[in-house]
Protein backbone atom coordinates (compact mmCIF):
# COMPACT_ATOMS: atom_id res chain seq x y z
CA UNK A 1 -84.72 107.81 38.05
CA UNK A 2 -81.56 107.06 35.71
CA UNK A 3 -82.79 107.59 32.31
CA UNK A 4 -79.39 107.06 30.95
CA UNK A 5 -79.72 102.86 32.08
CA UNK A 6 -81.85 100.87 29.46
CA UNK A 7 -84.90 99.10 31.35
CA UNK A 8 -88.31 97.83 31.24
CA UNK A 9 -88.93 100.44 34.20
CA UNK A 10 -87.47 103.53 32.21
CA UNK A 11 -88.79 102.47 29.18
CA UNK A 12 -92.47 102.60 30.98
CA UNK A 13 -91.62 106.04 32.55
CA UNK A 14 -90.88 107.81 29.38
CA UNK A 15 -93.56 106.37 27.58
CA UNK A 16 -96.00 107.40 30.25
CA UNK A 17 -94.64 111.34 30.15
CA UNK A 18 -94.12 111.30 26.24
CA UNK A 19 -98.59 110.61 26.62
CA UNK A 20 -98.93 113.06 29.50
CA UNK A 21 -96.95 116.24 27.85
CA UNK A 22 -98.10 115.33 24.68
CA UNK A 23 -102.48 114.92 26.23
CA UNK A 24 -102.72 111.71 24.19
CA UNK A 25 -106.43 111.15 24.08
CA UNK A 26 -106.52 107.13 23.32
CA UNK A 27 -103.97 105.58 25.70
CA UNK A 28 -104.36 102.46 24.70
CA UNK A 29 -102.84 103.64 21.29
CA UNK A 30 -99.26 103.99 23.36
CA UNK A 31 -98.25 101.54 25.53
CA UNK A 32 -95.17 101.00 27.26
CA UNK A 33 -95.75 97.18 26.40
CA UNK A 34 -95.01 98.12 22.28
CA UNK A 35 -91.84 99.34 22.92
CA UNK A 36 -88.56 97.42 24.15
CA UNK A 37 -84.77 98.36 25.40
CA UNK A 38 -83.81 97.77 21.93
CA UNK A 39 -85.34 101.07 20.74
CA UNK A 40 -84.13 102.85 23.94
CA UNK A 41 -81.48 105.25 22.53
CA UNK A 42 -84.34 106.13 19.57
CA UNK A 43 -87.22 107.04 22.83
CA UNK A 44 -85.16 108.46 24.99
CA UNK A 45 -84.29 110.95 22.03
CA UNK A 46 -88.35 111.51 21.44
CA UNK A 47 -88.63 111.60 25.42
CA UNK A 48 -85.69 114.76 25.40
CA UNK A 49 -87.46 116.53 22.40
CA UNK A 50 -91.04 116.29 24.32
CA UNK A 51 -90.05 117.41 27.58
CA UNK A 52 -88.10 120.23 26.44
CA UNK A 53 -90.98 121.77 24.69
CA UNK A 54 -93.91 123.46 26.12
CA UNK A 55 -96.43 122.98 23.28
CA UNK A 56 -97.00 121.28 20.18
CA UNK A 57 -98.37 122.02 16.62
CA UNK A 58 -100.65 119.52 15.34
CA UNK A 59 -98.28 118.60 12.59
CA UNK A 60 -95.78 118.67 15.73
CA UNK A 61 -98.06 116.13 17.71
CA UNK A 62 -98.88 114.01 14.52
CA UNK A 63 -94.59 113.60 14.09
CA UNK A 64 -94.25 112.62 16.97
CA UNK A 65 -96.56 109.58 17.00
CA UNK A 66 -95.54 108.72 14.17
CA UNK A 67 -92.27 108.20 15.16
CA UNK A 68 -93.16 106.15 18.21
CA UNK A 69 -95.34 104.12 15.68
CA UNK A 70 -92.32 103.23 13.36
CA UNK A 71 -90.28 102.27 16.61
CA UNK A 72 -92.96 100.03 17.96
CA UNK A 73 -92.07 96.26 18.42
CA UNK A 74 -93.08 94.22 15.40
């Protein structure tokens, strides 16, 4: 997989890891639906920080979904 190519496909596959590292408990909250290419460079950035890391505070967690919240399609 070529995360450095915007798509529908990569866009799903980061979105699904960013919920698996991070144990999000309601999926439905983060789908790769609410996200589109246009807000690619801004997820794959989240995506990087997530994967890199092992664990997560809970302010660390809460940041984090927050900022996929903000880049959510309107």
């Amino acid at each position: 997989m070529n995360l450095a190519e915007k798509s529908v496909e990569n866009v799903e596959f980061m979105i699904e890891k960013i919920k698996e590292k991070l144990k999000v408990l309601n999926l439905g909250a983060i789908k790769p639906s609410h996200f589109d290419e246009n807000m690619y460079e801004d997820l794959k950035d989240i995506y990087d920080l997530v994967m890199k890391k092992n664990s997560f505070s809970p302010n660390e967690m809460q940041a984090i979904v927050e900022e996929l919240g903000s880049l959510r399609k309107q």
